[in-house]
Tab-separated table of C-alpha atoms in Angstrom:
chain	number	residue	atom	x	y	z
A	137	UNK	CA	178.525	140.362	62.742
A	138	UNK	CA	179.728	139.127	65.669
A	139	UNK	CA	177.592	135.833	66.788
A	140	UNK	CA	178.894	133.894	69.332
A	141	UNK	CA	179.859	130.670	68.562
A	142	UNK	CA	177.652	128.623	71.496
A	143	UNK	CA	174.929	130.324	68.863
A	144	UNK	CA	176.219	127.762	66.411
A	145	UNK	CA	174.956	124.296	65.123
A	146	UNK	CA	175.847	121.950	62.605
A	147	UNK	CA	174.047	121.546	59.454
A	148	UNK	CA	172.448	118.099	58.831
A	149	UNK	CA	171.512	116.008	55.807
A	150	UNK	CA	168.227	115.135	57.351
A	151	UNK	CA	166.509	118.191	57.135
A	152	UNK	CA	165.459	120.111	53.713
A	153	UNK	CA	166.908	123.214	53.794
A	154	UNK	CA	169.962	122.191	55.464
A	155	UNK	CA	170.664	119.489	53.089
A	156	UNK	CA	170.462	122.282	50.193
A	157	UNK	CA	173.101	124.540	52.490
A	158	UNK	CA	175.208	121.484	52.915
A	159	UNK	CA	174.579	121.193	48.884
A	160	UNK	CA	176.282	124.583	48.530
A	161	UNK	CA	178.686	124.082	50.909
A	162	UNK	CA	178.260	125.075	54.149
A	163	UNK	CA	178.366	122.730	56.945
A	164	UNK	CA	177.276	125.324	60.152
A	165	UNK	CA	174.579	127.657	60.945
A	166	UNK	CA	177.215	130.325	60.916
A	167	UNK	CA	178.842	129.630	57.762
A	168	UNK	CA	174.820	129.581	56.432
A	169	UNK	CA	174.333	133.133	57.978
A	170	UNK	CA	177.571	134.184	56.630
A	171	UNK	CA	177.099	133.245	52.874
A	172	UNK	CA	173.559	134.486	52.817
A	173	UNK	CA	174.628	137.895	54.210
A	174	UNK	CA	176.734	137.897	51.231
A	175	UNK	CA	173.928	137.521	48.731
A	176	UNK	CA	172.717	140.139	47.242
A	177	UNK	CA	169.302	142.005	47.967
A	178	UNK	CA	166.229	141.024	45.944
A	179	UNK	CA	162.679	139.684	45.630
A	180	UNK	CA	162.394	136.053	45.403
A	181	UNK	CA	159.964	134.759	42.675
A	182	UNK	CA	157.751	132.994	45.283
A	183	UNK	CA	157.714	134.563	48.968
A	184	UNK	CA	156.578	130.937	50.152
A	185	UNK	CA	159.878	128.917	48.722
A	186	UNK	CA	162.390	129.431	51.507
A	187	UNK	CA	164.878	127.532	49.549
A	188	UNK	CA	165.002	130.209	46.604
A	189	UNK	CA	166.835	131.856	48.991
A	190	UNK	CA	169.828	129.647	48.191
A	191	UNK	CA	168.687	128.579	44.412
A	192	UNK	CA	168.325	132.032	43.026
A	193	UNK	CA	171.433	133.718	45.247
A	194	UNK	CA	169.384	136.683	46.812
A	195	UNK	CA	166.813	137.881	49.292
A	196	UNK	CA	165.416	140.213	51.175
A	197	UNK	CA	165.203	141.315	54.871
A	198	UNK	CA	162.284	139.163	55.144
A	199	UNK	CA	163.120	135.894	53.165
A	200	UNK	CA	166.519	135.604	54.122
A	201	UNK	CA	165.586	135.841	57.844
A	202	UNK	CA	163.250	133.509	57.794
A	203	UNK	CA	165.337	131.334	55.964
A	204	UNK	CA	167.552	131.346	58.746
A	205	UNK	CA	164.656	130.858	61.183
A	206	UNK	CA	163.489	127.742	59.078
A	207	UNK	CA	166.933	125.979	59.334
A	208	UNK	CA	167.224	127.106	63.462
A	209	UNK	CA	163.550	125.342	63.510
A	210	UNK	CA	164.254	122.110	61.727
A	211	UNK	CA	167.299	121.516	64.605
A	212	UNK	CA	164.776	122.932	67.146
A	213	UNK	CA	166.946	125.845	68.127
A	214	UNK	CA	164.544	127.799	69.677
A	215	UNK	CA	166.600	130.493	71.365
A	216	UNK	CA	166.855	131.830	67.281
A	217	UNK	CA	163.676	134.346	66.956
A	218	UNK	CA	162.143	135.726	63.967
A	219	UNK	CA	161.497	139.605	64.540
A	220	UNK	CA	159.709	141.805	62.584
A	221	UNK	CA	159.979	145.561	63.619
A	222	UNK	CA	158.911	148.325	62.274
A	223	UNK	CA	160.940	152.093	62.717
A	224	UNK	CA	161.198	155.096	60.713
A	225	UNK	CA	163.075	154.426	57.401
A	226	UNK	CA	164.857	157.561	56.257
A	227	UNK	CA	167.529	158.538	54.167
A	228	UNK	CA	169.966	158.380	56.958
A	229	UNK	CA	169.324	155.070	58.505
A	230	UNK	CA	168.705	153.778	54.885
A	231	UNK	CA	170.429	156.005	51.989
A	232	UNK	CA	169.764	153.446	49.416
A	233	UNK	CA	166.375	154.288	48.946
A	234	UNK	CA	167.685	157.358	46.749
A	235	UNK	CA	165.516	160.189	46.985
A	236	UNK	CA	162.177	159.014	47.272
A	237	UNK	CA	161.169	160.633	50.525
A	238	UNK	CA	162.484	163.731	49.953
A	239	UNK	CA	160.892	164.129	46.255
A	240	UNK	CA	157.866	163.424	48.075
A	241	UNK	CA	158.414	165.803	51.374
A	242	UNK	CA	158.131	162.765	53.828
A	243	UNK	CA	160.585	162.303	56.663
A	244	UNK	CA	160.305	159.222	56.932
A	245	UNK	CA	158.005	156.082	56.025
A	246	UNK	CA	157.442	153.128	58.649
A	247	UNK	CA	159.216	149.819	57.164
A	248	UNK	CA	158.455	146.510	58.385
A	249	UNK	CA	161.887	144.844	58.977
A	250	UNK	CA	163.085	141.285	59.818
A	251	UNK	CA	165.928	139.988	61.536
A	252	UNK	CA	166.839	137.458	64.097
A	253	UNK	CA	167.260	137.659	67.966
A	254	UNK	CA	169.429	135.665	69.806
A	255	UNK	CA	169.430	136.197	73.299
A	256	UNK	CA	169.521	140.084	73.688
A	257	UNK	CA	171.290	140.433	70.103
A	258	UNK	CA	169.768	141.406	67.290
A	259	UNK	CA	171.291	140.000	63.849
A	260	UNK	CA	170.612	142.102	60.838
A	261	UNK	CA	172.345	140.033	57.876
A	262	UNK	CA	170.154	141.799	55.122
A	263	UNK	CA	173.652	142.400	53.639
A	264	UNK	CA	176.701	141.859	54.264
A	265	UNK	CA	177.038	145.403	55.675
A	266	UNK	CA	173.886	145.613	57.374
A	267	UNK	CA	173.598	146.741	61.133
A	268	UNK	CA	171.354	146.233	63.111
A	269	UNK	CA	172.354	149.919	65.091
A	270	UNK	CA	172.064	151.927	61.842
A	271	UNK	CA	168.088	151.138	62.697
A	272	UNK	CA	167.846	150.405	66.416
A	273	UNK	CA	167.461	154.512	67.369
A	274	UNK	CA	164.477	154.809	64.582
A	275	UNK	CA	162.587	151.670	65.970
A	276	UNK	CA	159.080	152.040	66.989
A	277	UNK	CA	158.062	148.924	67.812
A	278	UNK	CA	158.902	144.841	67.294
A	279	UNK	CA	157.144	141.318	67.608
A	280	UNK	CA	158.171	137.884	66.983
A	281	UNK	CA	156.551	136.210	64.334
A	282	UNK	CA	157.204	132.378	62.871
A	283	UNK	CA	158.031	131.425	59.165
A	284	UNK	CA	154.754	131.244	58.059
A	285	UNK	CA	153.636	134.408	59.348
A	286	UNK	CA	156.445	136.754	56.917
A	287	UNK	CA	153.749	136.576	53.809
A	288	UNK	CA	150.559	137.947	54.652
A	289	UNK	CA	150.764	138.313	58.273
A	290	UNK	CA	153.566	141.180	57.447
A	291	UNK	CA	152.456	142.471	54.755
A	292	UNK	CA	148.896	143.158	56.189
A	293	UNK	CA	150.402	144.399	59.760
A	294	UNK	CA	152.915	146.569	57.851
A	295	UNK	CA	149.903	147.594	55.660
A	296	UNK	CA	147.713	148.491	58.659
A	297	UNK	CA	150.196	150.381	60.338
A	298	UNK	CA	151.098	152.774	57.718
A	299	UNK	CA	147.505	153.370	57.169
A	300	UNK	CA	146.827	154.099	61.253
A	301	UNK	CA	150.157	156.191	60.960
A	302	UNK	CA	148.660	158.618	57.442
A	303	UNK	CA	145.900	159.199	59.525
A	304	UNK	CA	147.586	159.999	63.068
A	305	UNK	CA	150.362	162.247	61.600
A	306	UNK	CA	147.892	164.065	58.694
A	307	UNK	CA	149.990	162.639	55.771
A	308	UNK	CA	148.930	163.980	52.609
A	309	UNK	CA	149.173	161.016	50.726
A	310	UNK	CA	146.643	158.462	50.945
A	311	UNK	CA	147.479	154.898	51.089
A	312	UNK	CA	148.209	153.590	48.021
A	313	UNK	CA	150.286	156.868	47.494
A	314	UNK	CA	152.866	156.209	50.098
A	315	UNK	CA	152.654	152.443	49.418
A	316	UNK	CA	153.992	153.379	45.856
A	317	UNK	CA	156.965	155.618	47.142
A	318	UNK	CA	157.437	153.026	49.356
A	319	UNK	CA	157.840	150.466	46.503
A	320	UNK	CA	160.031	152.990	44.968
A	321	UNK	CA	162.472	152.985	48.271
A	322	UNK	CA	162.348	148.922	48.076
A	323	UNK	CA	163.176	149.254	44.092
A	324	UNK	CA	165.935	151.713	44.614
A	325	UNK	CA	167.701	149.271	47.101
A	326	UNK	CA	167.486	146.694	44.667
A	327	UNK	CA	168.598	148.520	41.878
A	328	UNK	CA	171.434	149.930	44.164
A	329	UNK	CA	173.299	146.026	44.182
């Protein structure tokens, strides 16, 4: 990760989730996105609790992100966007899924993905060796979204899209097939902490 530091702000008591970071020491936005690209990969309990992020020490792609996003909103740094992009997750750009796809003769499976965007850069801190460039070749398309739109709003976009994508590429699964292997890919990465 190499963020700028004129991308950096200081953490303030004022504001709830930055008053938990400060809580756990961190006094910057970049010490913030350092320690949670250190946690390790998991569900959260609640998807609507930003701040389990930091009380249960994990996350995913999408609640750590928007974590992030929360604490850039409450200081009104707007120039920090909340992407969610979707690209072809295989077992090169993503070997922790095991072998899900290739037990199940896919090539790949469209993920929905968060990071942020800063400018022109794109900040993957999913973990602390995530890279944004291990995806950016297998990307098929991206929006910006807001905090309150990683729930549902993802989920039924990512949802949609796979079930547009079965159809246009003749998949022989049906839906809730490939939404299972999927859940296995997500389950192996978990697993693989």
């Amino acid at each position: 990760m190499n963020l700028k530091s004129e991308f950096d702000f200081e953490l303030s008591n004022d504001t709830i989730l930055s008053k938990l970071a400060i809580s756990k020491g961190m006094k910057t936005w970049l010490e913030l996105i350092k320690f949670v690209s250190s946690l390790p990969y998991g569900r959260n309990k609640n998807r609507y609790d930003l701040s389990l992020v930091l009380k249960e020490g994990k996350g995913t792609c999408s609640s750590k992100h928007t974590f992030l996003k929360a604490v850039a909103n409450e200081k009104n740094q707007n120039k920090v966007k909340l992407i969610l992009g979707l690209y072809r997750m295989n077992n090169l750009n993503t070997p922790r899924i095991g072998n899900e796809l290739i037990k199940h003769s896919l090539n790949y499976i469209p993920e929905a993905h968060c990071y942020l965007k800063i400018g022109e850069e794109r900040l993957d801190i999913t973990t602390s060796d995530s890279n944004f460039s291990k995806i950016e070749k297998s990307l098929i398309e991206e929006i910006e979204i807001e905090p309150n739109q990683v729930s549902e709003y993802k989920v039924e976009y990512h949802k949609k899209f796979i079930k547009e994508w079965i159809i246009e590429n003749k998949i022989k699964y049906n839906f809730n097939e490939v939404w299972v292997i999927r859940e296995n890919c997500i389950k192996n990465i978990e697993n693989s902490n």
